[in-house]
CSV table of C-alpha atoms in Angstrom, one decimal:
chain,number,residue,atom,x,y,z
G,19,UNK,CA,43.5,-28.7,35.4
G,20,UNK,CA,45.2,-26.4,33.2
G,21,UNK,CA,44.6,-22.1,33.2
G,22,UNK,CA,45.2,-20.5,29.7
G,23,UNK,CA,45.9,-17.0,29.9
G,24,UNK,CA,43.1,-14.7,28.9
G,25,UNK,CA,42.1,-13.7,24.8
G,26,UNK,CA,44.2,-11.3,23.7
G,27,UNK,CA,42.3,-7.5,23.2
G,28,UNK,CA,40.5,-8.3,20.3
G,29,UNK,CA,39.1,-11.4,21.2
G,30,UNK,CA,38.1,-9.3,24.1
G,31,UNK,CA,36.5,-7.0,22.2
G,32,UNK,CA,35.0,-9.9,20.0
G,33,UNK,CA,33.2,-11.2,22.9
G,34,UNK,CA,32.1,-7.4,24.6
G,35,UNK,CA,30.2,-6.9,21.6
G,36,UNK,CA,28.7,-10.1,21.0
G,37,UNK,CA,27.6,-9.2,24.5
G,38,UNK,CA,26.1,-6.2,23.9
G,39,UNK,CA,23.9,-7.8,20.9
G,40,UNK,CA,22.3,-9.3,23.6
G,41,UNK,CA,21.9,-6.5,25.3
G,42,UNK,CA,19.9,-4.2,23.0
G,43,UNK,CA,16.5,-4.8,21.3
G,44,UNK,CA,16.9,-2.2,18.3
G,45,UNK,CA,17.2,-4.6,15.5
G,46,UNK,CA,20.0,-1.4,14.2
G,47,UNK,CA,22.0,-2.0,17.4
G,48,UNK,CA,21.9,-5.8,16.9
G,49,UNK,CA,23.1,-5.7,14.0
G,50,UNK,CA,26.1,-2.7,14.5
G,51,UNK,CA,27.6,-5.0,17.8
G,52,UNK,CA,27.4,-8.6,15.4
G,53,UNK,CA,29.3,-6.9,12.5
G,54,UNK,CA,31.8,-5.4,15.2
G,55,UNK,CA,32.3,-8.9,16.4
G,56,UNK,CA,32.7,-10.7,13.3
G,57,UNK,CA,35.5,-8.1,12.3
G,58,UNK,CA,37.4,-8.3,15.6
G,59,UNK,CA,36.7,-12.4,15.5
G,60,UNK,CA,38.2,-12.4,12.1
G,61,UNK,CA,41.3,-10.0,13.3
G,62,UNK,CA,41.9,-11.9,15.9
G,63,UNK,CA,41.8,-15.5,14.1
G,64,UNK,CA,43.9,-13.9,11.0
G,65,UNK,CA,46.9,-13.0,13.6
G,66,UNK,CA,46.5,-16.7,15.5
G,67,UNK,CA,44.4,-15.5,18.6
G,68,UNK,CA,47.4,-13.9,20.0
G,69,UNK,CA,47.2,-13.8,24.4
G,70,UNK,CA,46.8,-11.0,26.6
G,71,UNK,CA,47.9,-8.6,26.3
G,72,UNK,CA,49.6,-8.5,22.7
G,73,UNK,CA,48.2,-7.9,19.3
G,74,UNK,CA,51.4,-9.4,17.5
G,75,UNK,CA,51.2,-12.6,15.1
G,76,UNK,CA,51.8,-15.8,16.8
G,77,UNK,CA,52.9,-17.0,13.1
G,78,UNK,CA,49.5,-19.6,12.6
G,79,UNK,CA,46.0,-18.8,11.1
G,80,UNK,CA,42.6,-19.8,12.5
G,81,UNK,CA,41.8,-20.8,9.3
G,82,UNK,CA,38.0,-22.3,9.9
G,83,UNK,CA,37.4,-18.9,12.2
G,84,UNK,CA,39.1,-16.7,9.6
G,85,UNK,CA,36.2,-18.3,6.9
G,86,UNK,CA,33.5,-18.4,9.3
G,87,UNK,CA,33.5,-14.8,10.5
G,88,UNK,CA,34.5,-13.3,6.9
G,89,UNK,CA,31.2,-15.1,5.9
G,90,UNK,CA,28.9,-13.7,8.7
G,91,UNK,CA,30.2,-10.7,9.3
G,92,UNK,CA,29.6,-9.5,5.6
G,93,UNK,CA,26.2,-10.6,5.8
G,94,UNK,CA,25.5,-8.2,8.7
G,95,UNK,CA,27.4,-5.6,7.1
G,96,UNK,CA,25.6,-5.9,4.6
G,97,UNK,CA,22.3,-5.6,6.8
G,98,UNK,CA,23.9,-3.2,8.6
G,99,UNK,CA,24.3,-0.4,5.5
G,100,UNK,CA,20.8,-1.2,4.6
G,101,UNK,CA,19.8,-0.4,8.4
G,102,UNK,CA,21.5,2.8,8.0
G,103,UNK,CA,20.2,3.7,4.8
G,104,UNK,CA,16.9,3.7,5.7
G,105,UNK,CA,17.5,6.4,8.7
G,106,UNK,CA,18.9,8.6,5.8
G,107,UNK,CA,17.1,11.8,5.6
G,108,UNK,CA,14.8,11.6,2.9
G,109,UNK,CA,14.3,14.6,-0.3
G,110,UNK,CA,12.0,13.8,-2.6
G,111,UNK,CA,12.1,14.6,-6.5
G,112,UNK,CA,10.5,18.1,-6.2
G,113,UNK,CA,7.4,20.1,-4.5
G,114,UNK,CA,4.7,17.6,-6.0
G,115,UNK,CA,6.1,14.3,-4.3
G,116,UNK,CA,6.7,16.4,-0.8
G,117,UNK,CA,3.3,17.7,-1.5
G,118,UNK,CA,2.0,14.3,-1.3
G,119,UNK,CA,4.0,12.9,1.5
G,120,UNK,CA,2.3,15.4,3.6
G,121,UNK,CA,-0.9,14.8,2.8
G,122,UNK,CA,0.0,10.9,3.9
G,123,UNK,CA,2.0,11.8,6.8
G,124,UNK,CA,-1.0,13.5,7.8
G,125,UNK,CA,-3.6,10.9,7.6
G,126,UNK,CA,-1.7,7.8,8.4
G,127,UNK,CA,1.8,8.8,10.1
G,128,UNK,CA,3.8,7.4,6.5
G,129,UNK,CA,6.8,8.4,6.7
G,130,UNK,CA,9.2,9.4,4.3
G,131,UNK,CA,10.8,5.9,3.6
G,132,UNK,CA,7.8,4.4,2.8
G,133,UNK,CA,6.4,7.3,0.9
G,134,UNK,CA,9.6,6.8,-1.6
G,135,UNK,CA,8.1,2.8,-1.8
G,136,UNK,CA,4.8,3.5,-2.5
G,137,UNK,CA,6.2,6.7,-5.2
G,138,UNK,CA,7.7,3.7,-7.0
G,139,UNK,CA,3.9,2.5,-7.9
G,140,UNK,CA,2.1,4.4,-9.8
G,141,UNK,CA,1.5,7.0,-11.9
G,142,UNK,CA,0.5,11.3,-12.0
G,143,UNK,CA,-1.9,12.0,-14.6
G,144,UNK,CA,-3.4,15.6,-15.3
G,145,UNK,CA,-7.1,15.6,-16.7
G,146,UNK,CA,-8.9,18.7,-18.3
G,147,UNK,CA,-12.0,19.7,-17.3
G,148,UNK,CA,-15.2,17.5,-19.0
G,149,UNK,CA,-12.8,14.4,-19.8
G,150,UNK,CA,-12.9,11.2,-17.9
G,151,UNK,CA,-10.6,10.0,-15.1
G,152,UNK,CA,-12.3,6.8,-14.3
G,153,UNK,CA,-14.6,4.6,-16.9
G,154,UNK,CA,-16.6,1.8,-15.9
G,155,UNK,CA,-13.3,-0.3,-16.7
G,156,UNK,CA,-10.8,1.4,-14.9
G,157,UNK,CA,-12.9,1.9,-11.9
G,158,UNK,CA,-12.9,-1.7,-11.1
G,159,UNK,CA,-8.8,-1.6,-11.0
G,160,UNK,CA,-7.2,1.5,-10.6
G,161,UNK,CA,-7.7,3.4,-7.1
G,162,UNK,CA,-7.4,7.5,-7.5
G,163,UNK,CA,-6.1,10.1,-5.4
G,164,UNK,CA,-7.8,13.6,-6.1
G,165,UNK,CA,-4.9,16.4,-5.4
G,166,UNK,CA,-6.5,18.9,-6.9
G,167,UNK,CA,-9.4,19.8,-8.7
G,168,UNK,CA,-13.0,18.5,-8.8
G,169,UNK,CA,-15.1,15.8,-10.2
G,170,UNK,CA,-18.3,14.0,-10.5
G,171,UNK,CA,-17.9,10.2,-9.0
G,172,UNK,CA,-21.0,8.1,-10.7
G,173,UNK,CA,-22.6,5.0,-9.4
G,174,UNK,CA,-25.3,3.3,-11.9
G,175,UNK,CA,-27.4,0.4,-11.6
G,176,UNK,CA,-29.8,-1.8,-13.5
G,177,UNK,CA,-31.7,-1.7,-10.2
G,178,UNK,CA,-32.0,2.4,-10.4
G,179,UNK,CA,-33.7,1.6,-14.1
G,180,UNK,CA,-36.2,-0.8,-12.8
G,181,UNK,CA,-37.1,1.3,-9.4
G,182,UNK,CA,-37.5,4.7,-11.4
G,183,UNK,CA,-34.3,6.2,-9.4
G,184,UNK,CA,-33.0,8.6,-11.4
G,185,UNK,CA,-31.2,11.7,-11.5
G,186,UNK,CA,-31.6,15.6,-12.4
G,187,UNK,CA,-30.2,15.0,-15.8
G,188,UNK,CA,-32.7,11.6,-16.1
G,189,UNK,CA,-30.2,9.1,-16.7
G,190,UNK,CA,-30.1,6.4,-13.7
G,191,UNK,CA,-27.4,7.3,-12.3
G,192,UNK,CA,-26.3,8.7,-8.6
G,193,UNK,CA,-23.1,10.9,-7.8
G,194,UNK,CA,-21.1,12.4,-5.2
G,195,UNK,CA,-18.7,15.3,-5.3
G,196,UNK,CA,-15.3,14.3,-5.6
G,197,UNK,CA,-12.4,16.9,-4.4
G,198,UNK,CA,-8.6,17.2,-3.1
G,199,UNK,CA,-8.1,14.4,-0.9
G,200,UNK,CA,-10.5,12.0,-2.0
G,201,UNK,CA,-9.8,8.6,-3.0
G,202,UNK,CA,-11.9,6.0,-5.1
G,203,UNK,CA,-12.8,3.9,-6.0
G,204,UNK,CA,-12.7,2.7,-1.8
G,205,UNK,CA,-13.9,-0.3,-2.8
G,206,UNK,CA,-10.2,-1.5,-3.6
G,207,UNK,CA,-8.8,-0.4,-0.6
G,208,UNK,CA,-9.9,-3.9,0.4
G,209,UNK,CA,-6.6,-5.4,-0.8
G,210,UNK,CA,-4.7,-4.2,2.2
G,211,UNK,CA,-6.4,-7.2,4.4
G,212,UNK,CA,-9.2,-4.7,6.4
G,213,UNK,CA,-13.0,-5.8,4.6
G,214,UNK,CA,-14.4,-2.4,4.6
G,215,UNK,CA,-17.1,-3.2,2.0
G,216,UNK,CA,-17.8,0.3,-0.8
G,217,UNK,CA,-18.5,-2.6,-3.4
G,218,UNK,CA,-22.5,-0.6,-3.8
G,219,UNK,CA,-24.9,-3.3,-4.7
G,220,UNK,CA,-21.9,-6.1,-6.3
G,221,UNK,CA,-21.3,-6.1,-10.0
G,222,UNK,CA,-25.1,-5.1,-10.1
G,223,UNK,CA,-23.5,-1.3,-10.3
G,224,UNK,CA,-20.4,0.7,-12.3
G,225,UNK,CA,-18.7,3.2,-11.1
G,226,UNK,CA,-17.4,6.5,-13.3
G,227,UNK,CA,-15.4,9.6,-12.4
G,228,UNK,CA,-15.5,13.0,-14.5
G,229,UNK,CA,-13.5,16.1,-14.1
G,230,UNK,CA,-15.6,19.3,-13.9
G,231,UNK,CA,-12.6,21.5,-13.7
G,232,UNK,CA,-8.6,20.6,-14.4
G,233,UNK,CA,-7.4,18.1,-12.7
G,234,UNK,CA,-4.4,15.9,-11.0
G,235,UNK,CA,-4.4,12.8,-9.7
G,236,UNK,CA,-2.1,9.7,-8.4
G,237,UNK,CA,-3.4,6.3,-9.4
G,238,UNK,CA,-2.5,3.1,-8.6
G,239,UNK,CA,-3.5,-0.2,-10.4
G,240,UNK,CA,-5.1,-3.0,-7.6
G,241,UNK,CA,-1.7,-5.2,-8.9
G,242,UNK,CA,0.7,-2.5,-7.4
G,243,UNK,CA,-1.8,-2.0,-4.0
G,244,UNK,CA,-1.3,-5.7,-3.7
G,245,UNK,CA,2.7,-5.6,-3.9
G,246,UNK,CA,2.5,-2.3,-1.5
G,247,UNK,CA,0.5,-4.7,0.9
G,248,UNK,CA,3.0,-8.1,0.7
G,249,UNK,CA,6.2,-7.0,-0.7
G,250,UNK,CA,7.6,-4.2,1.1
G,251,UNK,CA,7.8,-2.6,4.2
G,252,UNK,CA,5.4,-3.7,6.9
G,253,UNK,CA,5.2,-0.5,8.0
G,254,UNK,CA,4.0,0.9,4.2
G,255,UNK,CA,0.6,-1.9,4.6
G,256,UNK,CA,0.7,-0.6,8.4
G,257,UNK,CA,-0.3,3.0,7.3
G,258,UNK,CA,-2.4,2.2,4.3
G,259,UNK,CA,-4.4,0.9,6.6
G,260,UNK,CA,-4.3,3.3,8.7
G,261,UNK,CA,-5.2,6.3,5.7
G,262,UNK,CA,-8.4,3.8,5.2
G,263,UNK,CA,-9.3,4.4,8.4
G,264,UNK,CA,-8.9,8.6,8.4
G,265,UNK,CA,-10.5,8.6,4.9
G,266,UNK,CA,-13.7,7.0,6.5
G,267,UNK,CA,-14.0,9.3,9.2
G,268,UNK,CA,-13.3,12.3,6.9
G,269,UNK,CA,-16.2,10.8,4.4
G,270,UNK,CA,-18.9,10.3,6.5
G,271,UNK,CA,-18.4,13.2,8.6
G,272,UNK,CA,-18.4,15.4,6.1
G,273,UNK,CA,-21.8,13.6,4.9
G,274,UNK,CA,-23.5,14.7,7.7
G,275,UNK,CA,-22.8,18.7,6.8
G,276,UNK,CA,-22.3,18.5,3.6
G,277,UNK,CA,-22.6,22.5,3.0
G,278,UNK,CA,-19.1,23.0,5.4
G,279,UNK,CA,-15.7,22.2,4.0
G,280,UNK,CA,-14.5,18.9,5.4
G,281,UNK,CA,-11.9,18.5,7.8
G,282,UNK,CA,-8.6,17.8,7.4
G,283,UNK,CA,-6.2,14.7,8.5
G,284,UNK,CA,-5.1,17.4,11.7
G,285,UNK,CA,-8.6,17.8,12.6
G,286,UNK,CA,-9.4,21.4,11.4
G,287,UNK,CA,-11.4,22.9,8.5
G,288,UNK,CA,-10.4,22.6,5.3
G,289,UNK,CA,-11.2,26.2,2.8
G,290,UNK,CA,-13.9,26.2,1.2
G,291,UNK,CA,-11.8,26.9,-1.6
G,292,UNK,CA,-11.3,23.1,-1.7
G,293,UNK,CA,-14.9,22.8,-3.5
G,294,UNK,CA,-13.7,24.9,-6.4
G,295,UNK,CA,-10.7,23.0,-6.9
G,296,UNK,CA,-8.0,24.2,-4.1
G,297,UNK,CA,-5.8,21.6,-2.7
G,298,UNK,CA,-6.4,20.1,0.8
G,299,UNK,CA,-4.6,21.8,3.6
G,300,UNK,CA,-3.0,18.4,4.2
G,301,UNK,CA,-1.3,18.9,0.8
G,302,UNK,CA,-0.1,22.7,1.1
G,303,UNK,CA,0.3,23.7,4.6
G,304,UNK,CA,4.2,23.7,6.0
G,305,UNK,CA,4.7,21.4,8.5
G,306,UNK,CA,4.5,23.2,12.1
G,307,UNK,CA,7.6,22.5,14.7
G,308,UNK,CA,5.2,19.8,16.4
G,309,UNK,CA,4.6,17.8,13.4
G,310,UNK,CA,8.3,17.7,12.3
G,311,UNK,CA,9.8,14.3,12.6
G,312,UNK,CA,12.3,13.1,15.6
G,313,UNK,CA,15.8,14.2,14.6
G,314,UNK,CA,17.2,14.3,18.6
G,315,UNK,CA,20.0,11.2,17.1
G,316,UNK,CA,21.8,14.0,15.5
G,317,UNK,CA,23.4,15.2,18.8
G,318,UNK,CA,25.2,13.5,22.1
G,319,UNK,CA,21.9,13.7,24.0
G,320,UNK,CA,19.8,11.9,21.6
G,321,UNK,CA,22.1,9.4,21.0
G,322,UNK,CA,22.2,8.4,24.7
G,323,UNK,CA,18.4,8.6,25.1
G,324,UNK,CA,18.0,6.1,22.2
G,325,UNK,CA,20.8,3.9,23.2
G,326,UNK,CA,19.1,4.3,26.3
G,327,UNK,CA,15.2,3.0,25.5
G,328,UNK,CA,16.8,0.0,23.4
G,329,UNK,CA,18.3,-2.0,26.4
G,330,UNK,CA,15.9,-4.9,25.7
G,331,UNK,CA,17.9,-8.0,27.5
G,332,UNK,CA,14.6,-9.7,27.7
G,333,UNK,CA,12.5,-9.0,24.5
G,334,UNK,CA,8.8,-7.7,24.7
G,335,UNK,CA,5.9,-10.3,23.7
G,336,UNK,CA,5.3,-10.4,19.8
G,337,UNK,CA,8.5,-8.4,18.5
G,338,UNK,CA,8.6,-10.9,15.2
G,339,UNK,CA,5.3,-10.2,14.5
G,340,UNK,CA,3.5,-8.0,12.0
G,341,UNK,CA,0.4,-7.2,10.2
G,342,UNK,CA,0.9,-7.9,6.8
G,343,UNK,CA,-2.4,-9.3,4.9
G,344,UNK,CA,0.2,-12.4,4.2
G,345,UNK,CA,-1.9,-15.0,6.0
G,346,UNK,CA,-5.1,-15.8,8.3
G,347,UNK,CA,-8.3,-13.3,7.3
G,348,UNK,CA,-6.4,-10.3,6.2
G,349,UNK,CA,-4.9,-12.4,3.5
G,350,UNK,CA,-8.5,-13.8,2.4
G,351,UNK,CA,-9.9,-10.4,2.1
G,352,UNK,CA,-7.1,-8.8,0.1
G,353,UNK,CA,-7.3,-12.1,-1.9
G,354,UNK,CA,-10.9,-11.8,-2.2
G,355,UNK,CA,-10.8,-7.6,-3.5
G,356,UNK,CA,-8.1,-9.4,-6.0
G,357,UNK,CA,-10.6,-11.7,-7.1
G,358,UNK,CA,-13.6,-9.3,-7.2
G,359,UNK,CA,-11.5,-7.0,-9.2
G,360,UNK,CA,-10.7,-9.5,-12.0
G,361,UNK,CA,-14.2,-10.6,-11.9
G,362,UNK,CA,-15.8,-6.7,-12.4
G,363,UNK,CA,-13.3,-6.2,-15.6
G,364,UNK,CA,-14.8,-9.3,-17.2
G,365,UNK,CA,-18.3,-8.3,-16.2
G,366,UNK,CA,-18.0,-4.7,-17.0
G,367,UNK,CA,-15.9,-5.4,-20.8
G,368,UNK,CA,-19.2,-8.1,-21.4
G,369,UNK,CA,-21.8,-5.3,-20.4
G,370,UNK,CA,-19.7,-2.3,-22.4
G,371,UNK,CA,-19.5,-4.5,-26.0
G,372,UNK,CA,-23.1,-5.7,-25.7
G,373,UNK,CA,-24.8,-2.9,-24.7
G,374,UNK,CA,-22.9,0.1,-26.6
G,375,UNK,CA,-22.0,1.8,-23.1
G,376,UNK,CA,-19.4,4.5,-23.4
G,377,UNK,CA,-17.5,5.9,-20.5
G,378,UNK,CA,-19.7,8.7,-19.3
G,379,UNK,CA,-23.5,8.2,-20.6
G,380,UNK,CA,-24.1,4.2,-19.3
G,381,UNK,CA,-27.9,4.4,-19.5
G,382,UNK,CA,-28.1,2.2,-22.7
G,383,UNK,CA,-28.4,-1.0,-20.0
G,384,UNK,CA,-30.8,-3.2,-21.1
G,385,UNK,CA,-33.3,-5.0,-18.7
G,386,UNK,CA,-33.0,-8.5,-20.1
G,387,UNK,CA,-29.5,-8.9,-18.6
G,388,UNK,CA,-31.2,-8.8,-14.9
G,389,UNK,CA,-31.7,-12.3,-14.5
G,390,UNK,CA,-27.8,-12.5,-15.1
G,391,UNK,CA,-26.4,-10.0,-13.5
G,392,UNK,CA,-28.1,-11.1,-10.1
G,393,UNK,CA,-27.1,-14.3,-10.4
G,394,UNK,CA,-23.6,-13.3,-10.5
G,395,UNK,CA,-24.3,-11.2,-7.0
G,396,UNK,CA,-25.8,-14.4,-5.5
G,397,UNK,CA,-22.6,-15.8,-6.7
G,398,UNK,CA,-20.4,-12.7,-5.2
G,399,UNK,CA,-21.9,-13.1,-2.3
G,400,UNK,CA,-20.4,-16.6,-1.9
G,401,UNK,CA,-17.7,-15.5,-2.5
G,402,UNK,CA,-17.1,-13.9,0.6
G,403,UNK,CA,-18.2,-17.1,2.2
G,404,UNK,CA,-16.2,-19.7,0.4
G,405,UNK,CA,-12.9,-19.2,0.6
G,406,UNK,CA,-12.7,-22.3,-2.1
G,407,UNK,CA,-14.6,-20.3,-4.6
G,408,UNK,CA,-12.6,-20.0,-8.0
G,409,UNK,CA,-12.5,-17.0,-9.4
G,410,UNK,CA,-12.4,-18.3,-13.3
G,411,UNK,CA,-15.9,-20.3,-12.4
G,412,UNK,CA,-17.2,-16.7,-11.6
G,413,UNK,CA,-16.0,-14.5,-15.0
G,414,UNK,CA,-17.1,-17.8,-17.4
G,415,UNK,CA,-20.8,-17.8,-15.7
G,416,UNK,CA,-20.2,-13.7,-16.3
G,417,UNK,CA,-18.8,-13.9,-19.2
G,418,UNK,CA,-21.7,-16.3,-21.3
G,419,UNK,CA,-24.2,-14.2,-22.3
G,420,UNK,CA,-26.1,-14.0,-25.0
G,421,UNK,CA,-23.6,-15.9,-27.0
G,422,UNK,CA,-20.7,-14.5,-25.9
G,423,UNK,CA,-17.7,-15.8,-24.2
G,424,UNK,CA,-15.2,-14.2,-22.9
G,425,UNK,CA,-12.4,-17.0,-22.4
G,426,UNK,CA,-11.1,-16.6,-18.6
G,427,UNK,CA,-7.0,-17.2,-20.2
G,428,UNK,CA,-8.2,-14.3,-22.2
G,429,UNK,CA,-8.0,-12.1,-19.1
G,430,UNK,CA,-4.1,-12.4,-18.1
G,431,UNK,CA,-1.3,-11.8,-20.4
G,432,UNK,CA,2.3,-13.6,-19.2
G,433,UNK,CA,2.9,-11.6,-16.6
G,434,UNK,CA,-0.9,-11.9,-14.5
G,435,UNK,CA,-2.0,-8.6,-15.4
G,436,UNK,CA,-5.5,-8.3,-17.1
G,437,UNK,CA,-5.2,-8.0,-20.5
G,438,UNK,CA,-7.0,-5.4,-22.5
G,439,UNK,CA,-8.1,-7.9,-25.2
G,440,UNK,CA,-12.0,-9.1,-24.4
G,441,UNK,CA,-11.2,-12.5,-25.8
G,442,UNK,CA,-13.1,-14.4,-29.1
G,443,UNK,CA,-17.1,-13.3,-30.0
G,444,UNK,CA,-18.6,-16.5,-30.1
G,445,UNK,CA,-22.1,-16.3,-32.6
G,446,UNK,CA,-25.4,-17.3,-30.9
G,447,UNK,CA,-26.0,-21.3,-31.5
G,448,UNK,CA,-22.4,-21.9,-31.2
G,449,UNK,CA,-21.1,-25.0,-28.8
């Protein structure tokens, strides 16, 4: 039996930290102690693993070692900076962008990494008072954020026509009051994997948003709420979802006393300023010391307290997992508000052209296109059901009527966004 003196120091030091990767459970710490070892295993292999206690060439190279740590430890370098990165602090562009971080910090918890992702979708857009922000068309595909102003949100129906519901004005129409910090069209909040529904009666009615004093607003299209949802940080889907959930409360609270303000995402009362175009509270109000963000890692103490809480030898049940509508039913419900969406343009661009329907005054429906436009709800309905159900089936039984076709290849361009083209009129009698 034969005793080798010990590694020299850095193959010591090599083996400490792979040690201590085993030690912690932050994924930042796992990281830091495997690119520490890679370098030292690398050192070390590069002088020919030299014996306790020297650190002088031994005149040989490891030369398999040498490869094989360069190779790992650049890839968790590599990691490593982007770890680091992200615990950056964070400056947005100017007052609008922080503006809006707060209002999301303060009715989901976003913070300011993911509300730089989600400012990479999407677009500002300033609307004067009396012009549209949402027709029929866009309503089925772009979600709005109010920030400030106010606005008339529309629902109309073929079924208002035939039950005699109509409105002050005598078109068949009903509305609520849109302000700062409301979002629709809810209905395509469904693409972040929680079914909440807001679709009103199926394709049977269109949704519309006016301004009725100067506004701005954020708006994403349902393609960039489906990349927010799968394609970045599970934490950005994490507080969508949980925004979904404040919204809801906020809504239907405020249903129930409709002549108060609302409440904000910190619980208190918004002005009533808000109702004649004021931003939410959520927007404007500094943050308070108890809302500021943990920075205790800046000093000796908070570094020890987080080195600390991350000794995780033994790792807690279900650290690799996450809640991103990827698979199981939160993936069939974002897949199905994807296919509704694509299904509502069709339907909506076949009702607009045949009808003469502009974007504000949609009361030139016609009652012979009943029998169709139920059929397609029976056929929504399905589609909640059958998970098999093809989306181009539904927009071709849409799309044919009254002798006109809308081709379902028609409806995506190259790159699988909907196109703006309705496709080829086909004349009555035609195969």
């Amino acid at each position: 039996m034969h005793t080798y003196l010990p590694a020299g120091p850095l193959g010591q030091l090599s083996a400490a930290s792979f040690f201590f990767a085993a030690v912690f459970g932050d994924v930042l710490l796992i990281r830091l102690f495997l690119s520490l070892a890679n370098v030292f295993l690398f050192a070390s292999a590069f002088l020919g693993q030299p014996r306790w206690p020297s650190l002088s060439y031994t005149g040989g190279v490891f030369l398999d070692t040498v490869i094989w740590s360069g190779l790992s430890g650049t890839l968790h370098i590599v990691a490593l900076i982007r770890l680091l990165a992200d615990e950056r602090p964070i400056k947005f562009k100017n007052e609008e962008e922080e503006q809006l971080w707060r209002f999301f910090y303060r009715r989901s918890g976003m913070g300011r990494l993911e509300m730089q992702q989600a400012l990479r979708f999407g677009l500002w857009r300033r609307i004067k008072a009396g012009e549209v922000i949402l027709d029929p068309l866009a309503a089925c595909s772009r979600l709005c954020l109010m920030i400030e102003g106010t606005g008339d949100f529309t629902a109309t129906a073929k079924s208002f026509i035939e039950s005699g519901l109509f409105s002050s004005d005598g078109t068949p129409t009903i509305s609520s009051k849109l302000f700062s910090g409301s979002l629709f069209d809810m209905r395509l909040l469904n693409s972040f994997g929680l079914y909440i529904g807001m679709e009103g009666l199926g394709n049977e009615k269109w949704f519309s948003a006016v301004a009725t004093s100067d506004c701005l607003v954020y708006e994403w299209t349902i393609e960039e709420l489906n990349k927010m949802a799968t394609q970045c940080s599970p934490a950005l889907s994490h507080a969508w979802r949980n925004l979904i959930a404040t919204q809801l409360a906020i809504t239907f609270a405020w249903r129930e006393m409709q002549s108060l303000p609302p409440i904000a995402g910190t619980g208190e009362s918004e002005s009533p300023a808000i109702f004649l175009g004021a931003r939410s509270r959520d927007f404007t109000d500094p943050l308070r010391r108890y809302e500021q963000q943990n920075t205790d890692w800046c000093n000796f103490h908070g570094i020890f307290k987080w080195l600390w809480r991350s000794i995780h030898p033994l790792m807690p049940p279900g650290v690799r997992h996450n809640d991103l509508p990827v698979h199981g039913i939160l993936a069939r419900n974002r897949i199905l508000a994807l296919k509704e969406s694509q299904l509502r343009v069709a339907a909506v661009r076949s009702d607009a052209a045949e009808n003469n329907i502009n974007s504000r005054h949609v009361d030139a429906y016609r009652l012979e296109d009943e029998e169709a436009t139920l059929r397609t709800l029976r056929r929504l309905e399905n589609l909640r059901v059958l998970e098999n159900t093809d989306v181009v089936v539904l927009v071709k039984e849409m799309s044919v009527r009254r002798g006109r076709r809308i081709r379902a290849i028609d409806l995506h361009d190259e790159g699988g966004s909907i196109r703006s083209d309705p496709g080829p009129t086909i004349p009555p009698g035609s195969p």
